[in-house]
GROMACS .gro file of C-alpha atoms in nm:
model
  500
    1MET     CA    1  -3.725  -1.026  -2.015
    2ILE     CA    2  -3.391  -1.073  -1.851
    3ILE     CA    3  -3.103  -0.822  -1.901
    4PHE     CA    4  -2.765  -0.931  -1.816
    5ILE     CA    5  -2.397  -0.857  -1.872
    6SER     CA    6  -2.251  -1.187  -1.760
    7ALA     CA    7  -1.895  -1.276  -1.913
    8LEU     CA    8  -1.866  -0.944  -2.082
    9THR     CA    9  -1.498  -0.900  -1.982
   10THR     CA   10  -1.410  -1.230  -2.158
   11LEU     CA   11  -1.621  -1.163  -2.477
   12LEU     CA   12  -1.559  -0.791  -2.531
   13SER     CA   13  -1.301  -0.839  -2.816
   14ALA     CA   14  -1.555  -1.029  -3.017
   15VAL     CA   15  -1.843  -0.784  -2.981
   16LEU     CA   16  -1.701  -0.434  -2.932
   17PRO     CA   17  -1.591  -0.201  -3.213
   18GLY     CA   18  -1.254  -0.226  -3.361
   19HIS     CA   19  -1.149   0.106  -3.208
   20LEU     CA   20  -1.156  -0.040  -2.855
   21GLN     CA   21  -0.869  -0.286  -2.953
   22GLN     CA   22  -0.602  -0.054  -2.813
   23SER     CA   23  -0.241  -0.104  -2.704
   24PRO     CA   24  -0.202  -0.050  -2.326
   25GLU     CA   25   0.104   0.159  -2.391
   26MET     CA   26   0.107   0.491  -2.211
   27PRO     CA   27   0.274   0.814  -2.349
   28ALA     CA   28   0.651   0.815  -2.263
   29GLY     CA   29   0.720   0.935  -1.897
   30LEU     CA   30   0.389   0.831  -1.750
   31PRO     CA   31   0.309   0.524  -1.543
   32HIS     CA   32  -0.007   0.335  -1.623
   33PRO     CA   33  -0.335   0.442  -1.473
   34THR     CA   34  -0.468   0.278  -1.154
   35VAL     CA   35  -0.817   0.425  -1.212
   36PRO     CA   36  -1.004   0.246  -1.497
   37GLN     CA   37  -1.027   0.461  -1.808
   38SER     CA   38  -1.259   0.492  -2.094
   39VAL     CA   39  -1.114   0.415  -2.437
   40GLU     CA   40  -1.201   0.759  -2.549
   41SER     CA   41  -1.007   0.906  -2.264
   42MET     CA   42  -0.703   0.695  -2.337
   43GLN     CA   43  -0.724   0.792  -2.706
   44ASP     CA   44  -0.717   1.161  -2.609
   45LEU     CA   45  -0.427   1.112  -2.361
   46ILE     CA   46  -0.220   0.929  -2.624
   47ALA     CA   47  -0.299   1.178  -2.897
   48GLY     CA   48  -0.213   1.464  -2.648
   49HIS     CA   49  -0.552   1.629  -2.693
   50LYS     CA   50  -0.605   1.667  -2.319
   51GLU     CA   51  -0.384   1.771  -2.027
   52VAL     CA   52  -0.293   1.502  -1.784
   53GLN     CA   53  -0.409   1.717  -1.500
   54GLU     CA   54  -0.760   1.717  -1.642
   55LYS     CA   55  -0.783   1.341  -1.608
   56GLU     CA   56  -0.828   1.115  -1.293
   57LEU     CA   57  -0.552   0.874  -1.384
   58TRP     CA   58  -0.428   0.783  -1.027
   59HIS     CA   59  -0.572   0.778  -0.686
   60GLN     CA   60  -0.296   0.981  -0.526
   61ALA     CA   61   0.009   1.015  -0.760
   62GLN     CA   62   0.088   1.348  -0.911
   63PRO     CA   63   0.386   1.313  -1.152
   64GLY     CA   64   0.561   1.639  -1.207
   65GLY     CA   65   0.545   1.882  -1.506
   66LEU     CA   66   0.846   1.728  -1.676
   67LEU     CA   67   0.658   1.387  -1.694
   68THR     CA   68   0.323   1.516  -1.758
   69GLY     CA   69   0.436   1.756  -2.050
   70SER     CA   70   0.284   2.055  -1.876
   71LEU     CA   71   0.622   2.256  -1.925
   72ASP     CA   72   0.645   2.517  -2.182
   73SER     CA   73   0.838   2.305  -2.418
   74SER     CA   74   1.078   2.009  -2.424
   75PHE     CA   75   1.451   2.021  -2.365
   76ALA     CA   76   1.511   1.894  -2.718
   77ALA     CA   77   1.286   2.172  -2.870
   78ALA     CA   78   1.456   2.433  -2.642
   79ARG     CA   79   1.804   2.347  -2.767
   80GLN     CA   80   1.699   2.348  -3.112
   81GLU     CA   81   1.543   2.695  -3.072
   82ARG     CA   82   1.855   2.811  -2.895
   83GLY     CA   83   2.070   2.666  -3.190
   84ASP     CA   84   1.843   2.863  -3.442
   85VAL     CA   85   1.902   3.178  -3.249
   86LEU     CA   86   2.275   3.122  -3.250
   87ALA     CA   87   2.284   3.032  -3.615
   88SER     CA   88   2.110   3.375  -3.688
   89LEU     CA   89   2.331   3.569  -3.460
   90GLY     CA   90   2.650   3.404  -3.591
   91ASP     CA   91   2.542   3.374  -3.956
   92TRP     CA   92   2.585   2.996  -3.954
   93ASN     CA   93   2.493   2.777  -4.257
   94ALA     CA   94   2.278   2.466  -4.195
   95ALA     CA   95   2.578   2.242  -4.172
   96GLU     CA   96   2.743   2.457  -3.918
   97LEU     CA   97   2.424   2.449  -3.706
   98ARG     CA   98   2.394   2.080  -3.726
   99GLU     CA   99   2.755   2.038  -3.618
  100TRP     CA  100   2.718   2.268  -3.320
  101LEU     CA  101   2.395   2.106  -3.209
  102SER     CA  102   2.563   1.755  -3.235
  103LEU     CA  103   2.865   1.865  -3.037
  104THR     CA  104   2.660   2.024  -2.756
  105ALA     CA  105   2.382   1.758  -2.734
  106PRO     CA  106   2.354   1.585  -2.401
  107LYS     CA  107   2.542   1.249  -2.394
  108PRO     CA  108   2.343   0.931  -2.320
  109ILE     CA  109   2.365   0.787  -1.980
  110GLN     CA  110   2.321   0.434  -1.872
  111LEU     CA  111   2.054   0.351  -1.624
  112THR     CA  112   2.031  -0.002  -1.452
  113TYR     CA  113   1.719  -0.061  -1.231
  114SER     CA  114   1.539  -0.317  -1.033
  115ILE     CA  115   1.206  -0.325  -0.857
  116SER     CA  116   1.192  -0.602  -0.585
  117GLN     CA  117   0.959  -0.713  -0.321
  118ILE     CA  118   1.134  -0.789   0.008
  119SER     CA  119   0.971  -0.986   0.294
  120LEU     CA  120   0.964  -0.821   0.634
  121THR     CA  121   0.954  -1.134   0.814
  122GLY     CA  122   1.254  -1.301   0.666
  123ASP     CA  123   1.053  -1.528   0.442
  124GLU     CA  124   1.287  -1.586   0.147
  125SER     CA  125   1.006  -1.718  -0.072
  126ARG     CA  126   0.842  -1.393  -0.074
  127THR     CA  127   1.159  -1.194  -0.169
  128ARG     CA  128   1.203  -1.159  -0.542
  129VAL     CA  129   1.280  -0.919  -0.827
  130LEU     CA  130   0.946  -0.789  -0.979
  131ASN     CA  131   1.107  -0.600  -1.263
  132SER     CA  132   1.459  -0.506  -1.395
  133GLY     CA  133   1.642  -0.379  -1.687
  134SER     CA  134   1.916  -0.159  -1.815
  135GLN     CA  135   1.907   0.103  -2.094
  136PRO     CA  136   2.052   0.424  -2.220
  137LEU     CA  137   1.861   0.738  -2.152
  138ILE     CA  138   1.906   1.090  -2.300
  139PRO     CA  139   1.897   1.349  -2.029
  140GLY     CA  140   1.578   1.536  -2.031
  141GLU     CA  141   1.389   1.292  -2.244
  142LEU     CA  142   1.078   1.099  -2.105
  143TYR     CA  143   1.082   0.716  -2.054
  144THR     CA  144   0.851   0.464  -1.921
  145LEU     CA  145   1.027   0.145  -1.774
  146GLY     CA  146   0.847  -0.186  -1.708
  147SER     CA  147   0.541  -0.337  -1.861
  148GLN     CA  148   0.173  -0.335  -1.817
  149SER     CA  149  -0.148  -0.486  -1.968
  150SER     CA  150  -0.502  -0.378  -1.991
  151MET     CA  151  -0.838  -0.545  -1.997
  152PRO     CA  152  -1.194  -0.425  -2.047
  153VAL     CA  153  -1.418  -0.414  -1.757
  154VAL     CA  154  -1.782  -0.301  -1.692
  155ARG     CA  155  -1.787   0.040  -1.524
  156ASP     CA  156  -2.165   0.101  -1.514
  157MET     CA  157  -2.499   0.038  -1.690
  158ASP     CA  158  -2.718   0.303  -1.858
  159VAL     CA  159  -3.074   0.181  -1.862
  160GLU     CA  160  -3.260   0.242  -2.196
  161ILE     CA  161  -3.642   0.235  -2.169
  162ALA     CA  162  -3.920   0.266  -2.422
  163SER     CA  163  -4.275   0.162  -2.446
  164GLY     CA  164  -4.292  -0.215  -2.391
  165SER     CA  165  -3.913  -0.253  -2.371
  166SER     CA  166  -3.616  -0.186  -2.165
  167ILE     CA  167  -3.240  -0.275  -2.176
  168ALA     CA  168  -2.922  -0.191  -1.992
  169ASP     CA  169  -2.635  -0.042  -2.184
  170PRO     CA  170  -2.301  -0.121  -2.024
  171PHE     CA  171  -2.021   0.140  -2.013
  172ILE     CA  172  -1.678  -0.024  -2.063
  173ASN     CA  173  -1.350   0.107  -1.917
  174LEU     CA  174  -0.992  -0.027  -1.945
  175GLN     CA  175  -0.835  -0.152  -1.632
  176PHE     CA  176  -0.456  -0.165  -1.618
  177GLN     CA  177  -0.215  -0.383  -1.429
  178GLY     CA  178   0.161  -0.438  -1.418
  179ILE     CA  179   0.464  -0.221  -1.311
  180SER     CA  180   0.555   0.090  -1.475
  181LEU     CA  181   0.801   0.358  -1.385
  182GLY     CA  182   0.793   0.690  -1.570
  183ILE     CA  183   1.120   0.879  -1.548
  184ALA     CA  184   1.321   1.163  -1.688
  185ILE     CA  185   1.667   1.262  -1.555
  186VAL     CA  186   1.866   1.580  -1.586
  187PRO     CA  187   2.198   1.671  -1.450
  188ILE     CA  188   2.259   1.899  -1.148
  189ASP     CA  189   2.640   1.909  -1.117
  190GLN     CA  190   2.927   1.681  -1.189
  191ASN     CA  191   2.794   1.371  -1.017
  192ARG     CA  192   2.448   1.454  -0.895
  193TRP     CA  193   2.119   1.403  -1.106
  194TRP     CA  194   1.760   1.506  -1.066
  195ALA     CA  195   1.520   1.230  -1.147
  196GLU     CA  196   1.142   1.306  -1.176
  197ILE     CA  197   0.961   0.966  -1.142
  198GLY     CA  198   0.621   0.832  -1.127
  199LEU     CA  199   0.550   0.476  -1.023
  200SER     CA  200   0.246   0.254  -1.065
  201MET     CA  201   0.214  -0.109  -0.958
  202SER     CA  202  -0.125  -0.282  -0.974
  203GLU     CA  203  -0.259  -0.630  -0.995
  204ALA     CA  204  -0.628  -0.724  -1.071
  205LEU     CA  205  -0.802  -0.917  -0.803
  206LYS     CA  206  -1.081  -1.170  -0.865
  207ALA     CA  207  -1.396  -0.991  -0.952
  208GLU     CA  208  -1.688  -1.140  -0.759
  209LYS     CA  209  -2.041  -1.070  -0.906
  210ILE     CA  210  -2.235  -0.790  -0.736
  211GLU     CA  211  -2.568  -0.920  -0.636
  212THR     CA  212  -2.814  -0.661  -0.753
  213GLY     CA  213  -3.126  -0.835  -0.600
  214ASN     CA  214  -3.286  -0.796  -0.939
  215ASP     CA  215  -3.347  -1.082  -1.175
  216GLU     CA  216  -3.334  -0.849  -1.483
  217ILE     CA  217  -3.001  -0.695  -1.411
  218TRP     CA  218  -2.706  -0.913  -1.315
  219GLY     CA  219  -2.351  -1.004  -1.410
  220LYS     CA  220  -2.163  -0.686  -1.315
  221GLY     CA  221  -1.838  -0.775  -1.133
  222ARG     CA  222  -1.684  -0.610  -0.843
  223GLU     CA  223  -1.387  -0.482  -1.032
  224ALA     CA  224  -1.105  -0.466  -0.783
  225ILE     CA  225  -0.741  -0.373  -0.802
  226ARG     CA  226  -0.449  -0.374  -0.562
  227LEU     CA  227  -0.230  -0.094  -0.626
  228LEU     CA  228   0.090   0.108  -0.523
  229GLU     CA  229   0.155   0.454  -0.644
  230PHE     CA  230   0.442   0.705  -0.587
  231SER     CA  231   0.543   1.030  -0.749
  232GLY     CA  232   0.803   1.301  -0.693
  233PRO     CA  233   1.160   1.411  -0.772
  234ILE     CA  234   1.452   1.219  -0.627
  235LEU     CA  235   1.833   1.290  -0.605
  236MET     CA  236   2.072   1.041  -0.769
  237ASP     CA  237   2.439   1.016  -0.734
  238ALA     CA  238   2.634   0.853  -1.034
  239ARG     CA  239   2.871   0.712  -0.781
  240LYS     CA  240   2.629   0.540  -0.561
  241THR     CA  241   2.319   0.311  -0.582
  242THR     CA  242   1.995   0.517  -0.535
  243GLU     CA  243   1.725   0.339  -0.325
  244ILE     CA  244   1.368   0.397  -0.276
  245HIS     CA  245   1.169   0.210  -0.012
  246LEU     CA  246   0.793   0.186  -0.037
  247PRO     CA  247   0.510  -0.029   0.112
  248GLY     CA  248   0.459  -0.371  -0.064
  249LEU     CA  249   0.139  -0.486  -0.228
  250ALA     CA  250   0.138  -0.818  -0.043
  251PRO     CA  251   0.111  -0.820   0.337
  252ASN     CA  252   0.437  -0.790   0.543
  253THR     CA  253   0.646  -0.690   0.240
  254LYS     CA  254   0.811  -0.371   0.103
  255VAL     CA  255   0.902  -0.266  -0.242
  256VAL     CA  256   1.257  -0.144  -0.295
  257ILE     CA  257   1.367   0.034  -0.620
  258GLN     CA  258   1.739   0.032  -0.683
  259MET     CA  259   1.889   0.250  -0.961
  260GLU     CA  260   2.235   0.314  -1.085
  261LEU     CA  261   2.381   0.558  -1.334
  262GLN     CA  262   2.681   0.528  -1.563
  263ALA     CA  263   2.742   0.893  -1.666
  264ASN     CA  264   3.026   1.103  -1.775
  265SER     CA  265   3.032   1.461  -1.643
  266ALA     CA  266   2.972   1.713  -1.922
  267SER     CA  267   3.034   2.085  -1.911
  268PRO     CA  268   2.707   2.298  -1.894
  269ALA     CA  269   2.884   2.568  -2.079
  270HIS     CA  270   2.933   2.570  -2.469
  271GLN     CA  271   3.117   2.823  -2.680
  272ALA     CA  272   2.942   2.955  -2.990
  273GLY     CA  273   3.143   3.227  -3.139
  274ARG     CA  274   3.107   3.554  -2.959
  275PHE     CA  275   2.846   3.397  -2.750
  276LEU     CA  276   2.836   3.147  -2.450
  277ALA     CA  277   2.559   2.896  -2.414
  278ILE     CA  278   2.461   2.747  -2.075
  279ASP     CA  279   2.245   2.455  -1.992
  280LEU     CA  280   2.065   2.500  -1.664
  281PRO     CA  281   1.795   2.225  -1.673
  282THR     CA  282   1.690   2.252  -1.317
  283ALA     CA  283   1.570   2.600  -1.369
  284ALA     CA  284   1.237   2.477  -1.473
  285LEU     CA  285   1.214   2.223  -1.194
  286ASP     CA  286   1.363   2.383  -0.883
  287PRO     CA  287   1.145   2.675  -0.751
  288GLU     CA  288   1.453   2.831  -0.585
  289MET     CA  289   1.604   2.896  -0.927
  290GLY     CA  290   1.323   3.129  -1.041
  291PRO     CA  291   1.445   3.442  -0.865
  292ILE     CA  292   1.802   3.366  -0.956
  293MET     CA  293   1.722   3.352  -1.321
  294ASP     CA  294   1.508   3.668  -1.298
  295SER     CA  295   1.782   3.863  -1.126
  296ALA     CA  296   2.035   3.759  -1.407
  297SER     CA  297   1.791   3.796  -1.700
  298GLU     CA  298   1.922   4.153  -1.803
  299ASN     CA  299   2.251   3.981  -1.902
  300PHE     CA  300   2.082   3.722  -2.121
  301ALA     CA  301   2.101   3.766  -2.490
  302TRP     CA  302   1.843   3.480  -2.517
  303ALA     CA  303   1.687   3.236  -2.272
  304SER     CA  304   1.433   2.956  -2.263
  305PRO     CA  305   1.204   2.893  -1.957
  306LEU     CA  306   1.361   2.545  -1.948
  307GLY     CA  307   1.711   2.703  -1.864
  308MET     CA  308   1.872   2.713  -2.201
  309VAL     CA  309   2.068   3.041  -2.181
  310VAL     CA  310   2.278   3.250  -2.421
  311LEU     CA  311   2.517   3.524  -2.294
  312GLU     CA  312   2.752   3.757  -2.473
  313ALA     CA  313   3.088   3.568  -2.419
  314GLU     CA  314   3.285   3.888  -2.329
  315GLY     CA  315   3.250   3.934  -1.964
  316ALA     CA  316   3.005   3.653  -1.914
  317GLU     CA  317   3.241   3.408  -1.734
  318MET     CA  318   3.157   3.524  -1.384
  319ILE     CA  319   2.784   3.534  -1.453
  320ALA     CA  320   2.795   3.187  -1.608
  321GLN     CA  321   2.985   3.048  -1.303
  322GLU     CA  322   2.732   3.204  -1.070
  323LEU     CA  323   2.437   3.046  -1.262
  324ILE     CA  324   2.590   2.707  -1.287
  325ALA     CA  325   2.681   2.715  -0.907
  326ALA     CA  326   2.322   2.811  -0.827
  327ALA     CA  327   2.171   2.533  -1.053
  328GLY     CA  328   2.405   2.287  -0.865
  329GLY     CA  329   2.277   2.403  -0.520
  330VAL     CA  330   1.983   2.175  -0.519
  331SER     CA  331   1.926   2.062  -0.155
  332GLY     CA  332   1.861   1.708  -0.076
  333VAL     CA  333   1.688   1.546   0.214
  334SER     CA  334   1.646   1.182   0.329
  335LEU     CA  335   1.272   1.164   0.400
  336SER     CA  336   1.136   0.868   0.601
  337LEU     CA  337   0.797   0.755   0.712
  338SER     CA  338   0.729   0.465   0.960
  339MET     CA  339   0.430   0.339   1.147
  340SER     CA  340   0.403   0.113   1.452
  341GLY     CA  341   0.111  -0.026   1.650
  342ALA     CA  342   0.133  -0.146   2.020
  343THR     CA  343   0.403   0.000   2.248
  344GLY     CA  344   0.742  -0.171   2.185
  345ALA     CA  345   0.632  -0.299   1.850
  346THR     CA  346   0.888  -0.278   1.565
  347PRO     CA  347   0.803   0.013   1.325
  348VAL     CA  348   0.697  -0.076   0.973
  349GLN     CA  349   0.873   0.144   0.722
  350LEU     CA  350   0.634   0.306   0.478
  351LEU     CA  351   0.879   0.532   0.285
  352GLN     CA  352   1.245   0.609   0.259
  353ILE     CA  353   1.358   0.840  -0.024
  354PRO     CA  354   1.642   1.073  -0.123
  355ALA     CA  355   1.416   1.360  -0.170
  356VAL     CA  356   1.449   1.730  -0.301
  357LEU     CA  357   1.378   1.996  -0.039
  358GLY     CA  358   1.059   2.191  -0.107
  359ARG     CA  359   0.885   1.938  -0.320
  360ASP     CA  360   0.579   1.725  -0.254
  361TYR     CA  361   0.568   1.349  -0.251
  362HIS     CA  362   0.258   1.149  -0.302
  363LEU     CA  363   0.201   0.786  -0.200
  364ALA     CA  364  -0.089   0.544  -0.211
  365VAL     CA  365  -0.120   0.176  -0.130
  366GLY     CA  366  -0.436  -0.032  -0.084
  367GLU     CA  367  -0.712  -0.178  -0.286
  368ALA     CA  368  -0.992  -0.010  -0.506
  369PHE     CA  369  -1.323  -0.172  -0.593
  370ASP     CA  370  -1.675  -0.102  -0.709
  371CYS     CA  371  -1.979  -0.086  -0.488
  372LEU     CA  372  -2.359  -0.074  -0.575
  373VAL     CA  373  -2.487   0.216  -0.371
  374ASP     CA  374  -2.802   0.352  -0.539
  375TRP     CA  375  -3.077   0.295  -0.796
  376GLU     CA  376  -3.299   0.518  -1.009
  377VAL     CA  377  -3.616   0.382  -1.156
  378GLU     CA  378  -3.697   0.430  -1.508
  379VAL     CA  379  -4.064   0.416  -1.620
  380ALA     CA  380  -4.235   0.419  -1.952
  381SER     CA  381  -4.556   0.300  -2.086
  382GLU     CA  382  -4.587  -0.070  -2.015
  383SER     CA  383  -4.235  -0.108  -1.890
  384ARG     CA  384  -4.017  -0.007  -1.600
  385ILE     CA  385  -3.673  -0.097  -1.480
  386PRO     CA  386  -3.405   0.022  -1.220
  387ASP     CA  387  -3.099   0.191  -1.315
  388PRO     CA  388  -2.798   0.100  -1.083
  389THR     CA  389  -2.543   0.340  -0.967
  390TYR     CA  390  -2.184   0.221  -0.877
  391THR     CA  391  -1.904   0.407  -0.696
  392ARG     CA  392  -1.546   0.319  -0.656
  393HIS     CA  393  -1.389   0.297  -0.300
  394PHE     CA  394  -1.032   0.288  -0.180
  395ASP     CA  395  -0.922   0.091   0.113
  396GLY     CA  396  -0.562   0.169   0.227
  397LEU     CA  397  -0.321   0.454   0.277
  398ALA     CA  398  -0.289   0.776   0.062
  399GLY     CA  399  -0.139   1.104   0.129
  400ARG     CA  400   0.134   1.367   0.072
  401MET     CA  401   0.464   1.467   0.253
  402ARG     CA  402   0.748   1.717   0.211
  403ALA     CA  403   1.044   1.886   0.380
  404ASP     CA  404   1.112   2.268   0.366
  405ALA     CA  405   1.369   2.520   0.471
  406SER     CA  406   1.367   2.871   0.604
  407SER     CA  407   1.689   3.088   0.552
  408GLY     CA  408   1.837   2.791   0.361
  409VAL     CA  409   1.825   2.559   0.660
  410LEU     CA  410   1.607   2.247   0.684
  411ASP     CA  411   1.366   2.296   0.956
  412GLN     CA  412   1.010   2.235   0.834
  413THR     CA  413   0.798   1.931   0.738
  414GLU     CA  414   0.454   1.873   0.619
  415LEU     CA  415   0.231   1.564   0.631
  416ASP     CA  416  -0.114   1.485   0.519
  417LEU     CA  417  -0.210   1.116   0.517
  418ILE     CA  418  -0.520   0.937   0.548
  419PHE     CA  419  -0.590   0.568   0.640
  420THR     CA  420  -0.915   0.427   0.511
  421SER     CA  421  -1.082   0.085   0.587
  422VAL     CA  422  -1.391  -0.026   0.388
  423GLU     CA  423  -1.625  -0.266   0.570
  424MET     CA  424  -1.905  -0.401   0.324
  425GLY     CA  425  -2.134  -0.528   0.570
  426LYS     CA  426  -2.476  -0.700   0.463
  427PRO     CA  427  -2.661  -0.532   0.173
  428THR     CA  428  -3.015  -0.390   0.219
  429SER     CA  429  -3.303  -0.541   0.007
  430LEU     CA  430  -3.549  -0.304  -0.117
  431LYS     CA  431  -3.887  -0.341  -0.294
  432LEU     CA  432  -3.922  -0.042  -0.516
  433GLY     CA  433  -4.259  -0.148  -0.678
  434GLY     CA  434  -4.509  -0.442  -0.675
  435GLU     CA  435  -4.616  -0.672  -0.941
  436MET     CA  436  -4.871  -0.509  -1.172
  437LEU     CA  437  -5.043  -0.525  -1.497
  438PRO     CA  438  -4.928  -0.269  -1.751
  439ASN     CA  439  -5.276  -0.191  -1.853
  440MET     CA  440  -5.637  -0.339  -1.860
  441ASN     CA  441  -5.588  -0.503  -2.216
  442SER     CA  442  -5.258  -0.676  -2.164
  443GLN     CA  443  -5.197  -1.002  -2.019
  444PRO     CA  444  -4.825  -1.025  -1.910
  445ARG     CA  445  -4.749  -0.895  -1.571
  446MET     CA  446  -4.456  -0.691  -1.468
  447ALA     CA  447  -4.277  -0.847  -1.183
  448ALA     CA  448  -4.212  -0.657  -0.849
  449VAL     CA  449  -3.910  -0.421  -0.861
  450LEU     CA  450  -3.660  -0.582  -0.608
  451VAL     CA  451  -3.292  -0.463  -0.563
  452ASN     CA  452  -3.002  -0.466  -0.327
  453VAL     CA  453  -2.816  -0.171  -0.205
  454GLU     CA  454  -2.474  -0.222  -0.064
  455ARG     CA  455  -2.374  -0.033   0.259
  456PRO     CA  456  -1.996   0.021   0.255
  457GLN     CA  457  -1.885   0.169   0.580
  458VAL     CA  458  -1.574   0.378   0.528
  459LEU     CA  459  -1.340   0.421   0.832
  460ALA     CA  460  -1.090   0.712   0.807
  461SER     CA  461  -0.818   0.829   1.028
  462HIS     CA  462  -0.615   1.136   0.943
  463PHE     CA  463  -0.250   1.218   1.031
  464ARG     CA  464  -0.177   1.584   0.961
  465TRP     CA  465   0.103   1.804   1.046
  466SER     CA  466   0.274   2.129   0.921
  467GLY     CA  467   0.540   2.324   1.113
  468GLN     CA  468   0.900   2.373   1.217
  469LEU     CA  469   0.992   2.020   1.315
  470THR     CA  470   1.214   1.781   1.115
  471SER     CA  471   1.130   1.484   1.345
  472VAL     CA  472   0.756   1.443   1.387
  473GLU     CA  473   0.583   1.176   1.597
  474ILE     CA  474   0.205   1.150   1.604
  475GLN     CA  475   0.023   0.897   1.824
  476LYS     CA  476  -0.336   0.839   1.814
  477SER     CA  477  -0.616   0.581   1.890
  478MET     CA  478  -0.709   0.388   1.583
  479PRO     CA  479  -1.009   0.158   1.508
  480SER     CA  480  -0.923  -0.222   1.514
  481ALA     CA  481  -0.998  -0.249   1.142
  482PHE     CA  482  -0.676  -0.087   1.052
  483GLY     CA  483  -0.471  -0.363   1.196
  484PHE     CA  484  -0.240  -0.149   1.432
  485GLY     CA  485  -0.410  -0.223   1.756
  486SER     CA  486  -0.581   0.024   1.977
  487LYS     CA  487  -0.321   0.290   1.920
  488ALA     CA  488  -0.086   0.367   1.633
  489THR     CA  489   0.231   0.594   1.604
  490LEU     CA  490   0.348   0.745   1.290
  491ARG     CA  491   0.698   0.900   1.256
  492LEU     CA  492   0.821   1.140   0.988
  493GLN     CA  493   1.175   1.234   0.978
  494ALA     CA  494   1.385   1.466   0.752
  495VAL     CA  495   1.767   1.477   0.745
  496ALA     CA  496   1.969   1.685   0.517
  497ILE     CA  497   2.192   1.523   0.258
  498ALA     CA  498   2.524   1.677   0.216
  499ASN     CA  499   2.615   1.813  -0.129
  500ASP     CA  500   2.946   1.629  -0.175
   0.00000   0.00000   0.00000
């Protein structure tokens, strides 16, 4: 008896239940997963039954609460709730409430963006636009730009065994590829905007068959994907083109995201009879706004955790101005990360972003793939079969960085990066059991139990720093497998951005 799962990834649409035929679309604001997902997990995510934080969707990216929906409410819901409160306080009718909500609603802004691959060697044939577009956005609403696709892949096999029979039951996941940029934008002041983003870029690699060493179980592919992930808030200026520089998926390339905003400044204060309504959307996003909002809370007639505030209009002008000024005081920092090998070699830029002070930025670039690392033998009367165990390995760079301030002055940085390199080597062949008769009265023989166990060797090199430096240089010896030579130098630099 031969158990096989050959060609499953091309035949699944014909043999799997209808509920597996799912759209690859993600909930608004989220980039597509780079970790293969079960269909049930995706259904829960789309239906909002589980928190994003409960799922392993990405290798390193951690989109902020605005994108993941972990905030107490949405900006639209907070504005509606504030309107209902004002209608009650001012004895408005339904038409008056609708008119006030319409007049004070955030005006659409136009976003034009491009995601390009740039050759680092001057090879123009490798420089091209990967994705681009333009569309209006409502401030505070969630959007996912770009496109992605999904395909079913075999994650693992669960061996089922009974007297005289055995079979492997495959577990199927969805693997995504494409380019998707989750984004939500809120105003800071007249020209500056806070953009929460999460980027996923991935492409499936050719899946070679994993040799199990067992004639009864075969066909599982080494599902592999090349990926780039980035997450964190950035500062945008409506008067300038915003650029984010990241490592490229292809060797000797980088990815550059360019974004431009066409936006008219709008007043954050709205008169409402004897009350004054103020929009402070960064209050829920900027940790420094928390104490400021708490100290002013005794003056609020009503307030939402998302920064929608109502004040008694009489005598509220100074308080309103102070709160608006504080909300516009978001500190920006140009955060850059580069790496070089041999002495004198040109540094390779890994990251360059217009960052927000005091926020984490997560980055991952590399390849992820399956490995066969263990077997568990299942035995029953007159039957036996080995049960394979697969794990997923990541080969590349992943980590986190940030810049901080003490007493309002940029003077601290943090870095936690790990380079990993996976060398497969030659698998080990094992004989788990010899040829045998099931019992004295049966003629068919059970073949010897032969299997392969792969031996991925994972090399790791950590770069860590936390302290009062804004320019950090770390040099250390590196295994040759990382491609930087015998030594590598990593540089992290943070430069304050003027609030002009």
